[in-house]
mmCIF file of C-alpha atoms and ligand atoms in Angstrom:
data_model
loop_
_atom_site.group_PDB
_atom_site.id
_atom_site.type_symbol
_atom_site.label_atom_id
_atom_site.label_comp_id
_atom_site.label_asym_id
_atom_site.label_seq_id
_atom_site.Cartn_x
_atom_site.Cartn_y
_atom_site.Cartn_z
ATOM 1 C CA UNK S 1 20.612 3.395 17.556
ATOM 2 C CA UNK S 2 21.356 1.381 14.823
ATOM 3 C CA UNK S 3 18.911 1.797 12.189
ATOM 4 C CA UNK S 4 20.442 -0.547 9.809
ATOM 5 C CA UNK S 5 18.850 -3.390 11.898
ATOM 6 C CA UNK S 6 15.309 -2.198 10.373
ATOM 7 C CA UNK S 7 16.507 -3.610 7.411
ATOM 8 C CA UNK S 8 17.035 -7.284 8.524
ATOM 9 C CA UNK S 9 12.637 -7.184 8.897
ATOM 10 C CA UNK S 10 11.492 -9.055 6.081
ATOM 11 C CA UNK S 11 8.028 -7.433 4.149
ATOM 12 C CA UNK S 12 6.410 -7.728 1.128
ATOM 13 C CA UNK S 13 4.924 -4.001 -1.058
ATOM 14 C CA UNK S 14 1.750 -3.198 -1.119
ATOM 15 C CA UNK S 15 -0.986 -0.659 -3.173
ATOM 16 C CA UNK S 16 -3.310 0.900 0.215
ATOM 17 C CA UNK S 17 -6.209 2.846 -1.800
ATOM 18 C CA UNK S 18 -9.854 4.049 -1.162
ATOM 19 C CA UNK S 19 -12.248 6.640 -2.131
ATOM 20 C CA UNK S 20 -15.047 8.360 -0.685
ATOM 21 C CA UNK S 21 -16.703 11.415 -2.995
ATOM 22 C CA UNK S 22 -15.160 12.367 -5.426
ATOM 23 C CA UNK S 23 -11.818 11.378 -3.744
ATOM 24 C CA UNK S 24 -10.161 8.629 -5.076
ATOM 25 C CA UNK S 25 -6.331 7.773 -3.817
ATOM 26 C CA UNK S 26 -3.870 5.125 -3.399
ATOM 27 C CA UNK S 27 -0.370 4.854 -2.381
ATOM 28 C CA UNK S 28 2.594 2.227 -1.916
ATOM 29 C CA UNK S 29 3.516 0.894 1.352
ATOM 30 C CA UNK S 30 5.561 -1.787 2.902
ATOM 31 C CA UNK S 31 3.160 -2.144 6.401
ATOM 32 C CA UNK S 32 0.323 -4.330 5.237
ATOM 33 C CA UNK S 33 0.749 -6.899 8.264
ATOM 34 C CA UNK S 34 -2.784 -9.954 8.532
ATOM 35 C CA UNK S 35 -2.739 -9.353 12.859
ATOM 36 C CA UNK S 36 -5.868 -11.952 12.985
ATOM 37 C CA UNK S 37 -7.432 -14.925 11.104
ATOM 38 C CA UNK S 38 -10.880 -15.244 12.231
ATOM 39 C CA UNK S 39 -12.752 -12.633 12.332
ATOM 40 C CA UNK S 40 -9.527 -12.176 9.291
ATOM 41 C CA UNK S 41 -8.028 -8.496 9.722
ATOM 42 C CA UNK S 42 -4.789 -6.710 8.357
ATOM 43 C CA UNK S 43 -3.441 -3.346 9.391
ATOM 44 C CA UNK S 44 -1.601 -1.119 7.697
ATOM 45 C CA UNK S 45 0.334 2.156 8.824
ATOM 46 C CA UNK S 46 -0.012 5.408 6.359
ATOM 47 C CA UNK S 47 1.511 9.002 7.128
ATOM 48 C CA UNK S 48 -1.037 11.110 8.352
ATOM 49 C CA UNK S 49 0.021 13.505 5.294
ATOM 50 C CA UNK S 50 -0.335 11.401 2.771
ATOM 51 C CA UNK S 51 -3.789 11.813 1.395
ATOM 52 C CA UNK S 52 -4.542 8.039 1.366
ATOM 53 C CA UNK S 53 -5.185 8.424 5.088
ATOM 54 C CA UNK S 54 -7.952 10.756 5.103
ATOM 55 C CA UNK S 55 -9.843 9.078 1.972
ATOM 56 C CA UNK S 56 -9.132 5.176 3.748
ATOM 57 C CA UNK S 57 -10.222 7.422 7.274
ATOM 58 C CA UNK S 58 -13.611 8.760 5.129
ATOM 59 C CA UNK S 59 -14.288 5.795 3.428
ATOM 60 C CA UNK S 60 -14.776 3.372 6.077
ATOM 61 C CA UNK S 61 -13.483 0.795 3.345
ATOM 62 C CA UNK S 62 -9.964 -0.053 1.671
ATOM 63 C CA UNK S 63 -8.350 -1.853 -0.867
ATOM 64 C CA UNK S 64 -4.682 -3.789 -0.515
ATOM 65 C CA UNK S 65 -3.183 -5.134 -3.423
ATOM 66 C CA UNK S 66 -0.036 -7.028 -2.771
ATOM 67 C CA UNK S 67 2.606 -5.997 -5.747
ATOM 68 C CA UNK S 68 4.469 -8.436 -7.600
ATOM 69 C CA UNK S 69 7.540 -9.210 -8.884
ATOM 70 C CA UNK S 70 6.643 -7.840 -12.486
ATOM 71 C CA UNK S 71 6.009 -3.882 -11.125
ATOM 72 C CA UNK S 72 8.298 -1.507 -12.582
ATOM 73 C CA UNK S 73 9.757 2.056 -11.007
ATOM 74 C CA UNK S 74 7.121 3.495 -13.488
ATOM 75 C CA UNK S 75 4.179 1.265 -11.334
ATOM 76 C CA UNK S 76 5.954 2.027 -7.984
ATOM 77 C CA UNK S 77 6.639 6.051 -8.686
ATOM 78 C CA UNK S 78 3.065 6.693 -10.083
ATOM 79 C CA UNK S 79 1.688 5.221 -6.046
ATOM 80 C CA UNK S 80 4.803 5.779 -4.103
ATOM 81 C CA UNK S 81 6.033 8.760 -5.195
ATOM 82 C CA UNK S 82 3.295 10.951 -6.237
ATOM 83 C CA UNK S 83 0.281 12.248 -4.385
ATOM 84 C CA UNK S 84 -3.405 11.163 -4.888
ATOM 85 C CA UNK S 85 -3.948 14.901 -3.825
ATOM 86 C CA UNK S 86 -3.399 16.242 -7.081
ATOM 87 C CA UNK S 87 -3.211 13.589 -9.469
ATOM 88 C CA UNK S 88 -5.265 10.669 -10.648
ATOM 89 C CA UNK S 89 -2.816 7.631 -9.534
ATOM 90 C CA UNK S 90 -5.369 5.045 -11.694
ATOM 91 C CA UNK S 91 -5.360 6.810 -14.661
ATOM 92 C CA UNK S 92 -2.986 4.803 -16.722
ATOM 93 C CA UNK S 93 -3.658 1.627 -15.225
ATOM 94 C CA UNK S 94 -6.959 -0.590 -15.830
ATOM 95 C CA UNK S 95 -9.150 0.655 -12.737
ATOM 96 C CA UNK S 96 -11.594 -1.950 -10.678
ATOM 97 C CA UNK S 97 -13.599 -1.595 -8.064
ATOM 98 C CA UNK S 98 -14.266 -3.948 -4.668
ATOM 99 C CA UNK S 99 -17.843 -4.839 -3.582
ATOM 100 C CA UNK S 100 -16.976 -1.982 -0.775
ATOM 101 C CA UNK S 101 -16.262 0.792 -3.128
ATOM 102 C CA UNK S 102 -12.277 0.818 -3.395
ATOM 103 C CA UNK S 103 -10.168 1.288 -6.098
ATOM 104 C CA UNK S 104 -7.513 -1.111 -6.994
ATOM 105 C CA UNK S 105 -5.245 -2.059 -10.055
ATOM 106 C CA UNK S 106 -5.048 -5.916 -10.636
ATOM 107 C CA UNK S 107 -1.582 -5.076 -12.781
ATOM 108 C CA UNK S 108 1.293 -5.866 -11.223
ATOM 109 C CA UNK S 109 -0.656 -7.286 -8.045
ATOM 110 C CA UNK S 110 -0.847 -10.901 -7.451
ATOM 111 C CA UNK S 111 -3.537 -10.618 -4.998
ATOM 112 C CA UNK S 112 -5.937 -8.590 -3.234
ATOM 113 C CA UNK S 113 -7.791 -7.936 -0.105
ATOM 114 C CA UNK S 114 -11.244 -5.964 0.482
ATOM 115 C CA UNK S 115 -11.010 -4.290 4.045
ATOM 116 C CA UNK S 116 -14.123 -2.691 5.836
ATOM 117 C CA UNK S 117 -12.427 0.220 8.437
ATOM 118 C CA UNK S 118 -12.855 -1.487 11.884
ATOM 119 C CA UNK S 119 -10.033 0.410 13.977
ATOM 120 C CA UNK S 120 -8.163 3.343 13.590
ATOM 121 C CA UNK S 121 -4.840 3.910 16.326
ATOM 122 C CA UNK S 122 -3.017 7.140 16.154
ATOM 123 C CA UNK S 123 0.547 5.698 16.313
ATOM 124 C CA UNK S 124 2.236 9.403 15.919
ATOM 125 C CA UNK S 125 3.358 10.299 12.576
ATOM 126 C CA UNK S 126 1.303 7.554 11.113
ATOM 127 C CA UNK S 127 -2.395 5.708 11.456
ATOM 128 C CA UNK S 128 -2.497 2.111 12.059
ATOM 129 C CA UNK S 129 -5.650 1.180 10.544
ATOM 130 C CA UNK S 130 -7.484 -1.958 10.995
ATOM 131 C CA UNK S 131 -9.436 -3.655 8.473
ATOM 132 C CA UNK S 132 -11.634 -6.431 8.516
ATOM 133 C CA UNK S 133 -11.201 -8.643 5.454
ATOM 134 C CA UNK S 134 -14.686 -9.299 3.381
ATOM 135 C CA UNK S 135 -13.130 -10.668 0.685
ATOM 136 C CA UNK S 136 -9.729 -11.689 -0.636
ATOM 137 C CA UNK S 137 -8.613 -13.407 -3.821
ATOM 138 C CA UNK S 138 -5.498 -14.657 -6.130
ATOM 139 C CA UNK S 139 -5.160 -11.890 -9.243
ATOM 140 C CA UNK S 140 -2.165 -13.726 -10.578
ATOM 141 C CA UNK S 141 0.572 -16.610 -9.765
ATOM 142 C CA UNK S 142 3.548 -14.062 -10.094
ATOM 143 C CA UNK S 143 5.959 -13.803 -7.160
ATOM 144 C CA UNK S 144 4.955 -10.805 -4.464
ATOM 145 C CA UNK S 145 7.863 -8.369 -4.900
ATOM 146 C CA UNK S 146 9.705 -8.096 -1.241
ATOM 147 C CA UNK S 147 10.852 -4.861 0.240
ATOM 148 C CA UNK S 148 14.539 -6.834 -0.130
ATOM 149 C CA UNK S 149 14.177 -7.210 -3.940
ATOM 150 C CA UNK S 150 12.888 -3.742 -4.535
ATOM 151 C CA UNK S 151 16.080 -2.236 -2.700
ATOM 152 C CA UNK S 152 18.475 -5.079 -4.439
ATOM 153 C CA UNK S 153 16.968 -5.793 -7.466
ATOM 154 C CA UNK S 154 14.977 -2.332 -8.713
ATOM 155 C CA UNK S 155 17.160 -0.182 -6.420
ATOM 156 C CA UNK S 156 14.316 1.291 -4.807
ATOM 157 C CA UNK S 157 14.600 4.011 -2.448
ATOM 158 C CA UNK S 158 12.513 4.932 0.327
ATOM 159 C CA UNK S 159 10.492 8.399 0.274
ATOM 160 C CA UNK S 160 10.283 10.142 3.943
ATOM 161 C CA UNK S 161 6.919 8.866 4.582
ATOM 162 C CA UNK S 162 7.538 6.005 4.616
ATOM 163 C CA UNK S 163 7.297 4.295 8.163
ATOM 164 C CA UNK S 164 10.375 2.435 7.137
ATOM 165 C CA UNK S 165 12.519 5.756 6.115
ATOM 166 C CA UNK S 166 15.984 6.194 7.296
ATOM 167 C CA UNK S 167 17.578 9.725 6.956
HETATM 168 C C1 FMN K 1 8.907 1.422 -1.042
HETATM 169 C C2 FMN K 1 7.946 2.382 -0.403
HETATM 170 C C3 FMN K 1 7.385 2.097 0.841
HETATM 171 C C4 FMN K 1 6.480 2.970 1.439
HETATM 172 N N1 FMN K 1 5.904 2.651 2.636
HETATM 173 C C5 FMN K 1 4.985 3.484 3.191
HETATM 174 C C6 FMN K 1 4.293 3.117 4.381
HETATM 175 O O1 FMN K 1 4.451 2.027 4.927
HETATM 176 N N2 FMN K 1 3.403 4.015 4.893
HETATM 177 C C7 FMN K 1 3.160 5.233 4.299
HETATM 178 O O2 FMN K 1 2.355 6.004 4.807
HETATM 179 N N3 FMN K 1 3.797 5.602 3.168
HETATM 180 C C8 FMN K 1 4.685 4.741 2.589
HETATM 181 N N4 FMN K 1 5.311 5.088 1.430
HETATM 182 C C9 FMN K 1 5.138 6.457 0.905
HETATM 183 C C10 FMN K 1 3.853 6.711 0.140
HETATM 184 O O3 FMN K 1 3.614 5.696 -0.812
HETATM 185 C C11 FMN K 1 4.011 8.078 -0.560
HETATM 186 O O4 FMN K 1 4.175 9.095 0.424
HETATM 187 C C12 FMN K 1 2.871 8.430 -1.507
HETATM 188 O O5 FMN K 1 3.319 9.422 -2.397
HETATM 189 C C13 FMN K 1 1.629 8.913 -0.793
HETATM 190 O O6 FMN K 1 0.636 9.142 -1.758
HETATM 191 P P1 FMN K 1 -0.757 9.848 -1.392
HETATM 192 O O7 FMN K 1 -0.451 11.277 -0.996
HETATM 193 O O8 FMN K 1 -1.545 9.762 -2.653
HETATM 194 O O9 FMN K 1 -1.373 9.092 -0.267
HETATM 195 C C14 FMN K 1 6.166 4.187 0.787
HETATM 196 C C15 FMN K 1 6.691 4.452 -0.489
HETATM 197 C C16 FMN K 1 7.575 3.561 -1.087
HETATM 198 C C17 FMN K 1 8.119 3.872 -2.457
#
C-alpha cells in the first residue's frame, strides 16, 4: 500500500474540546468533516486514548474551532502534542465557553461550531463522533490553516494518534 496517496486528501486543522466535571480537554485534529446540512452535523474521529474522547463521550456536547493561518507550533504543540490528561491546554490562551458547556479558544480560530453528541461509531482505534450543530459563527476573516500548509509551510509533523499518521 502506498500510503503517500493519503496525502493527496485535502483538510483543513481543527481544536475538538469538551468538558464534563471537572474535566476540561481539547486536542488538534485534521478529521472535522460537515456529513449533513439540515438537521447540520459534523463528525470528527479522536483516538480512543486521547483523553478528548472520553470528556467529548461524557459531555454529550463539543466544541470545533477551525485553526487559522496565524497559529503557531507553540498553538498547535500546546493541543496537538500534549495531553488534556495532565495539563490545562486553555491555560495560556483566553478561555470561552459555548451555550452547551465547551471550551474553546477564539485565537488562532477563524470560526467555530457548537456540537450536541448525537452519534458515537467505534471505527477501531478511533471514535467517529457525530455532532449536531446548534450554533456556528465567523471568529475572524483569517485564512483556515490546511493540513498542506502546516506540513509545507510550519513543517508540521504528525503525532501517532493521529488518524492521518504514517510510520
Ligand atoms: C496535525 C495533527 C493532526 C492530528 N489529528 C488527529 C485526529 O484526527 N484525531 C486524533 O484523535 N488525534 C489527532 N491528533 C493528535 C492529538 O491532537 C494528540 O494526540 C493530542 O495530544 C491529544 O490530546 P488529549 O490527550 O488532550 O486529547 C493530531 C495532532 C496533530 C498535531
Amino acid at each position: 500500500m502506498d500510503k503517500t496517496a493519503f496525502f493527496t486528501m485535502t483538510s483543513g486543522l481543527y481544536v475538538v474540546s469538551a468538558a464534563a466535571g471537572d474535566c476540561k480537554a481539547g486536542c488538534v485534529v485534521n478529521t472535522a468533516v460537515q456529513v449533513t446540512s439540515s438537521p447540520a452535523r459534523i463528525s470528527v474521529a479522536v483516538n480512543k486514548e486521547n483523553f478528548t474522547a472520553g470528556v467529548i463521550a461524557d459531555a454529550g456536547a463539543f466544541a470545533v474551532t477551525v485553526i487559522d493561518q496565524t497559529a503557531d507550533m507553540i498553538y498547535i504543540g500546546n493541543f496537538g502534542f500534549r495531553t488534556s490528561a495532565n495539563f490545562d491546554k486553555f491555560e495560556r490562551y483566553e478561555e470561552r465557553q459555548t451555550a452547551l458547556g465547551a471550551p474553546y479558544v477564539p485565537e488562532h480560530a477563524t470560526a467555530l461550531f457548537s456540537c450536541r453528541l448525537v452519534e458515537t461509531l467505534d471505527v477501531g482505534t478511533h471514535l467517529l463522533f457525530i455532532g449536531e450543530i446548534e450554533d456556528a459563527q465567523r471568529l475572524s476573516d483569517e485564512a483556515p490553516l490546511t493540513y498542506d500548509y502546516y506540513h509545507k509551510v510550519l513543517k508540521g509533523k504528525t503525532p501517532p494518534k493521529a488518524s492521518s499518521y504514517v510510520e
